[in-house]
Amino acid sequence: MEYLSTADIREKYLSFFEAKGCKRMPSSSLIPDDPSLLLTSAGMVQFKPYFLQQKHLEAPYVGTTTVQKCVRTNDIDIIGTTGRHLSFFEMLGNFSFGDYFKEEMCAWAYELSTEVLGLPAERLYFTVYLDDDETIEIWKKLGVPDDHISRLGEEDNFWRAGPTGPCGPCSEIYFDQGEQYGCGSPDCAPGCDCDRFLEYWNLVFTQYDGQEDGTLAPLPKKNIDTGMGLERMAAIMQGVQTNYETDVLRSLVAVGERLCGVVYGAAPESDLSLRIMADHSRSVAFMIADGILPSNEGRGYVLRRLLRRAVMKGHLLGLDKPFLNEYVDEIVRLMGQVYPEIIDNRELAGRVILSEEERFGATLRQGRAFLDEALSGLEGTTLPGEQAFTLHDTYGFPVEVTREMCEERGIEVDVDGFTRCMDQQKARARAASKDADKAWSTYGGIMNDILEETGATEFVGYTKNEAEVRVVGLARCGKRVEALVAGESGELVVDVTPFYAEKGGQVGDIGVFTNAEATARVTNTQEPEKGLIAHDITVENGRIAVGDELHAVIDAPRRARICRNHTATHILHWALRQVLGDHVKQAGSFVSENRLRFDFTHFEATTPEQVAEVERLANEKIMENHAARAYETSLASAREAGVMALFGEKYGEFVRVLDLEGFSQELCGGTHVSATSEIGFVKITSESSVGANLRRVEAVTSFDALAYMNRVESELKETAEELRVPLFDVSERTALNLKSLKEMQTKLKRNKQVGAEDRIAEVASLAVAAKEGYAIIIANVGEADAGGLRNAWDVLRARTPELGAVVLAARKDDAPILLAAGTPEAVEAGFNAGAVIKAIGSCIKGGGGGKAEMAQAGGKDASGIDAALEAAREMLL
């Protein structure tokens, strides 16, 4: 076989199907349009509207072909332990939506495999569904011998969307890697768990509609959905055993070799770390480039977990400084030409990754503090599995590290409980990230039915506030209805509407529908299916039925306020980039009639001076009265013109551009003012952090900004009157008052310390002889926390050189605390702090543990302190 690079295979595949009449389509974002999916995990995700006949390809195309970037993490703990599992991978695919089917697909698959890629026919094996005789005959006609075709059951060779819906048999193609990779069994064949037969292509023939009773009804059009793993094919074409030895991933493994000074293949432990670092770095780079930022939930949590897992593996190989950007540079070099978004967002990715790596160092310290706190309040001598899992999941502590740290303090870890938590998390991950095929079941429903029957809603709200419309669909309580009467609420769909549907951060319009017989109040407008606008209505009088002609009127004053706020977000975006730098990108927004919120990427706290300058620049542009022009163009033309795409957003072939007279050009489908002076002025009301590398400004405009400033002035006047100072002396007088208060608090704290020292002196006089002969103090020191008790032990030992041990009690906020501690000499004589605490901890309804030199316990019943100390006296005196 001829050696082919990953890039060669990718281009040969796409060119082959392009020549067969398929339209070459770009990879879709890792953020899927389907809300049931966390991440794009298969090539078919972007084509579900085509499979469902909601969208249609125009002639002369007979289908599509893509290379889709994918991320899957439901098997994250396996990644790196085998040569096949990856979190990031590329899926080559070709798809037909009723134009070609089995015969063409099988013939093309055989042609591509043997003639284009040059795979030896004698090393190819094929599996088909048990009773799919048609596909078997097709393979035979193509020259495949009988002993290279296997029948497998539904689990292997029948694809279903769910209990009901699109489904069909599939045929998989395997490459025989040779007996040396096999299990040695005479029955070894495709489908065996060994590595001999490597599946590289799955051909799905979606031809049935599964019914609730289990029967299979033929679909109106038969579809093709295929997927070829690019990394697996690269391993075959490059004659290597694992994905990590292919050109792209091996280059990334080499980055780790260079940074860590280790050799791949030298040791299983270092190999595992090198593989994980190579794989996870691709996921991290591509996820950030598609608009995903680290957070503690959803996609951001997946990104953060992958990044931290890679960093932890680097630490195991001796890397104690940030290093992941070295990988990103290599990823850009290897893959930037195919995926330009990783080049466009290189600066952003670099700063996000560096910030996360630096924060992770602080997180490790926080994890240690969490462990210290968990152990200080521990009841017994075993750390619960839930807390060990929190250390693993939130702070990145491997359970092995947690066990070592606990063992130093005489504490065990509930490993079984930890494992249960891990299993539960895996189950949640599988449920959240669902395979792409399962997501089919979320499509359909009443709104999709209306869309298929009536087509997309024509939106005229960019130029009109009212329109004459016709009712094409009604729904109530999840079911389609023919009419709604007075007092009923539901969803209304019309053929034409001036109502803007909630999207892109802008809230939906409200207003009314009327005719001579009825009035319906619109409380919200949404887009449940792409292109279909649905209005949430309550019928106030009369009756509204499908087919009725209505007059639609939006709440125009409210829309005008929304427009002011929306255009202001674009101006603020421009101003933020001027003040903070070009790395600033939109990461979310909310625009309503009375306020706006704008989230943006930034990597450090802003100063008051920077926020003031942003506000000044924004108002300068508003008052210069620049024209605001919105127009439609192709996405390609917009990009060529330098129009900024909003970070993380997905766009179709045609887009809408907001041009603020040259100083700001951004893609945006919302509604806007026609000139910046209509905004009046903008006032930033807050600026804050909302997550790692993410900040937020909130602002008001126009009359809301005036109302805000009037309220600030009113509050300032009231404060001035209370302080009895002029209006602009409030801050000075407040500072003087705070200084006086701080001096009083310092004096009070000093008095408390004097009292505590007096108590320690009193306790020092209580030393008596223990059974074993050393001096011991058993006493209640009053108000103190765990740290205070440990400090008391240090002070008592310094003041009383002959002192051998203590058993001390205290309370903090009515919570009892016990401490037992002894010198090495006392321990040698028989004192055991851990045994003492274990014996007396139940008196305060608590527990704890520790070593022979020191142990402590917390409890719930402070009334048991005297009993605990008396129990200690009986035990030791």
CSV table of N, CA, C and O in Angstrom, one decimal, residues 609-655:
chain,number,residue,atom,x,y,z
A,609,GLU,N,-10.7,53.0,35.8
A,609,GLU,CA,-10.3,53.9,34.8
A,609,GLU,C,-10.6,53.3,33.4
A,609,GLU,O,-11.0,54.0,32.5
A,610,GLN,N,-10.4,52.0,33.2
A,610,GLN,CA,-10.6,51.4,31.9
A,610,GLN,C,-12.1,51.3,31.7
A,610,GLN,O,-12.6,51.6,30.5
A,611,VAL,N,-12.9,51.0,32.7
A,611,VAL,CA,-14.4,51.0,32.5
A,611,VAL,C,-14.9,52.4,32.1
A,611,VAL,O,-15.7,52.6,31.2
A,612,ALA,N,-14.3,53.4,32.8
A,612,ALA,CA,-14.7,54.8,32.5
A,612,ALA,C,-14.4,55.2,31.1
A,612,ALA,O,-15.1,55.9,30.4
A,613,GLU,N,-13.2,54.7,30.6
A,613,GLU,CA,-12.8,55.0,29.2
A,613,GLU,C,-13.7,54.3,28.2
A,613,GLU,O,-14.0,54.9,27.2
A,614,VAL,N,-14.0,53.1,28.5
A,614,VAL,CA,-15.0,52.4,27.6
A,614,VAL,C,-16.3,53.2,27.5
A,614,VAL,O,-16.8,53.4,26.4
A,615,GLU,N,-16.8,53.6,28.6
A,615,GLU,CA,-18.1,54.3,28.6
A,615,GLU,C,-17.9,55.7,27.9
A,615,GLU,O,-18.8,56.1,27.1
A,616,ARG,N,-16.8,56.3,28.1
A,616,ARG,CA,-16.6,57.6,27.4
A,616,ARG,C,-16.5,57.4,25.9
A,616,ARG,O,-17.2,58.2,25.1
A,617,LEU,N,-15.7,56.4,25.4
A,617,LEU,CA,-15.6,56.2,24.0
A,617,LEU,C,-17.0,55.8,23.4
A,617,LEU,O,-17.3,56.2,22.3
A,618,ALA,N,-17.8,54.9,24.1
A,618,ALA,CA,-19.1,54.5,23.6
A,618,ALA,C,-20.0,55.7,23.4
A,618,ALA,O,-20.7,55.9,22.4
A,619,ASN,N,-20.0,56.6,24.4
A,619,ASN,CA,-20.9,57.8,24.3
A,619,ASN,C,-20.4,58.8,23.3
A,619,ASN,O,-21.2,59.5,22.6
A,620,GLU,N,-19.1,58.8,23.1
A,620,GLU,CA,-18.6,59.7,22.0
A,620,GLU,C,-19.1,59.2,20.6
A,620,GLU,O,-19.5,60.1,19.8
A,621,LYS,N,-19.1,57.9,20.4
A,621,LYS,CA,-19.6,57.4,19.1
A,621,LYS,C,-21.1,57.7,19.0
A,621,LYS,O,-21.7,58.0,17.9
A,622,ILE,N,-21.8,57.5,20.1
A,622,ILE,CA,-23.3,57.8,20.1
A,622,ILE,C,-23.6,59.2,19.7
A,622,ILE,O,-24.4,59.5,18.9
A,623,MET,N,-22.9,60.1,20.3
A,623,MET,CA,-23.1,61.5,20.1
A,623,MET,C,-22.6,62.1,18.8
A,623,MET,O,-23.0,63.1,18.3
A,624,GLU,N,-21.7,61.3,18.2
A,624,GLU,CA,-21.2,61.7,16.9
A,624,GLU,C,-22.3,61.4,15.8
A,624,GLU,O,-22.2,61.9,14.7
A,625,ASN,N,-23.3,60.7,16.2
A,625,ASN,CA,-24.5,60.4,15.3
A,625,ASN,C,-24.1,59.7,14.1
A,625,ASN,O,-24.4,60.1,12.9
A,626,HIS,N,-23.5,58.5,14.2
A,626,HIS,CA,-23.1,57.7,13.1
A,626,HIS,C,-24.4,57.0,12.5
A,626,HIS,O,-25.2,56.5,13.3
A,627,ALA,N,-24.4,56.8,11.3
A,627,ALA,CA,-25.5,56.0,10.7
A,627,ALA,C,-25.4,54.6,11.0
A,627,ALA,O,-24.2,54.0,11.0
A,628,ALA,N,-26.5,53.9,11.3
A,628,ALA,CA,-26.5,52.4,11.5
A,628,ALA,C,-27.2,51.8,10.4
A,628,ALA,O,-28.4,52.0,10.2
A,629,ARG,N,-26.5,51.0,9.6
A,629,ARG,CA,-27.1,50.4,8.4
A,629,ARG,C,-27.0,48.9,8.5
A,629,ARG,O,-25.9,48.3,8.7
A,630,ALA,N,-28.1,48.2,8.3
A,630,ALA,CA,-28.1,46.7,8.3
A,630,ALA,C,-28.4,46.3,6.9
A,630,ALA,O,-29.3,46.8,6.2
A,631,TYR,N,-27.7,45.2,6.4
A,631,TYR,CA,-27.9,44.7,5.1
A,631,TYR,C,-27.6,43.2,5.1
A,631,TYR,O,-26.9,42.7,5.9
A,632,GLU,N,-28.1,42.5,4.0
A,632,GLU,CA,-27.8,41.1,3.9
A,632,GLU,C,-26.8,40.9,2.8
A,632,GLU,O,-26.8,41.6,1.8
A,633,THR,N,-25.9,39.9,3.0
A,633,THR,CA,-24.9,39.5,2.0
A,633,THR,C,-24.5,38.0,2.3
A,633,THR,O,-25.0,37.4,3.2
A,634,SER,N,-23.7,37.5,1.4
A,634,SER,CA,-23.2,36.2,1.6
A,634,SER,C,-22.2,36.2,2.7
A,634,SER,O,-21.5,37.2,3.0
A,635,LEU,N,-22.1,35.0,3.4
A,635,LEU,CA,-21.1,34.9,4.5
A,635,LEU,C,-19.7,35.1,3.9
A,635,LEU,O,-18.8,35.7,4.6
A,636,ALA,N,-19.4,34.6,2.8
A,636,ALA,CA,-18.1,34.7,2.2
A,636,ALA,C,-17.7,36.2,1.9
A,636,ALA,O,-16.6,36.6,2.2
A,637,SER,N,-18.7,36.9,1.4
A,637,SER,CA,-18.5,38.3,1.1
A,637,SER,C,-18.2,39.1,2.4
A,637,SER,O,-17.4,40.0,2.4
A,638,ALA,N,-19.0,38.8,3.4
A,638,ALA,CA,-18.9,39.5,4.7
A,638,ALA,C,-17.5,39.2,5.3
A,638,ALA,O,-16.8,40.1,5.8
A,639,ARG,N,-17.0,38.0,5.2
A,639,ARG,CA,-15.7,37.7,5.7
A,639,ARG,C,-14.6,38.4,4.9
A,639,ARG,O,-13.6,39.0,5.5
A,640,GLU,N,-14.7,38.5,3.6
A,640,GLU,CA,-13.8,39.2,2.8
A,640,GLU,C,-13.7,40.7,3.1
A,640,GLU,O,-12.7,41.3,3.0
A,641,ALA,N,-14.9,41.2,3.5
A,641,ALA,CA,-15.0,42.6,3.8
A,641,ALA,C,-14.5,42.9,5.3
A,641,ALA,O,-14.4,44.1,5.7
A,642,GLY,N,-14.1,41.9,6.0
A,642,GLY,CA,-13.6,42.1,7.3
A,642,GLY,C,-14.6,42.2,8.4
A,642,GLY,O,-14.3,42.7,9.5
A,643,VAL,N,-15.8,41.8,8.1
A,643,VAL,CA,-16.9,41.9,9.1
A,643,VAL,C,-16.6,40.9,10.2
A,643,VAL,O,-16.3,39.8,10.0
A,644,MET,N,-16.8,41.4,11.4
A,644,MET,CA,-16.5,40.5,12.6
A,644,MET,C,-17.7,39.6,12.9
A,644,MET,O,-18.9,40.0,13.0
A,645,ALA,N,-17.4,38.3,13.0
A,645,ALA,CA,-18.3,37.3,13.4
A,645,ALA,C,-18.3,37.2,14.9
A,645,ALA,O,-17.3,37.3,15.5
A,646,LEU,N,-19.5,37.1,15.5
A,646,LEU,CA,-19.6,37.0,16.9
A,646,LEU,C,-19.1,35.6,17.4
A,646,LEU,O,-19.5,34.6,16.8
A,647,PHE,N,-18.2,35.6,18.4
A,647,PHE,CA,-17.5,34.5,18.8
A,647,PHE,C,-18.5,33.4,19.3
A,647,PHE,O,-19.4,33.6,20.1
A,648,GLY,N,-18.3,32.2,18.7
A,648,GLY,CA,-19.2,31.1,19.1
A,648,GLY,C,-20.5,31.0,18.3
A,648,GLY,O,-21.2,30.0,18.5
A,649,GLU,N,-20.8,32.0,17.5
A,649,GLU,CA,-22.1,31.9,16.8
A,649,GLU,C,-21.9,31.1,15.5
A,649,GLU,O,-20.8,31.0,14.9
A,650,LYS,N,-23.0,30.5,15.0
A,650,LYS,CA,-23.0,29.7,13.8
A,650,LYS,C,-23.8,30.5,12.7
A,650,LYS,O,-24.9,31.0,13.1
A,651,TYR,N,-23.4,30.5,11.5
A,651,TYR,CA,-24.0,31.3,10.5
A,651,TYR,C,-24.3,30.4,9.2
A,651,TYR,O,-23.6,29.5,9.0
A,652,GLY,N,-25.4,30.8,8.5
A,652,GLY,CA,-25.7,30.1,7.3
A,652,GLY,C,-25.0,30.8,6.1
A,652,GLY,O,-24.0,31.5,6.3
A,653,GLU,N,-25.4,30.4,4.9
A,653,GLU,CA,-24.7,30.9,3.7
A,653,GLU,C,-24.9,32.4,3.5
A,653,GLU,O,-24.1,33.1,3.0
A,654,PHE,N,-26.1,32.9,4.0
A,654,PHE,CA,-26.4,34.3,3.9
A,654,PHE,C,-26.5,34.9,5.3
A,654,PHE,O,-27.1,34.3,6.2
A,655,VAL,N,-26.0,36.1,5.5
A,655,VAL,CA,-26.0,36.7,6.8
A,655,VAL,C,-26.4,38.2,6.7
A,655,VAL,O,-26.5,38.8,5.7
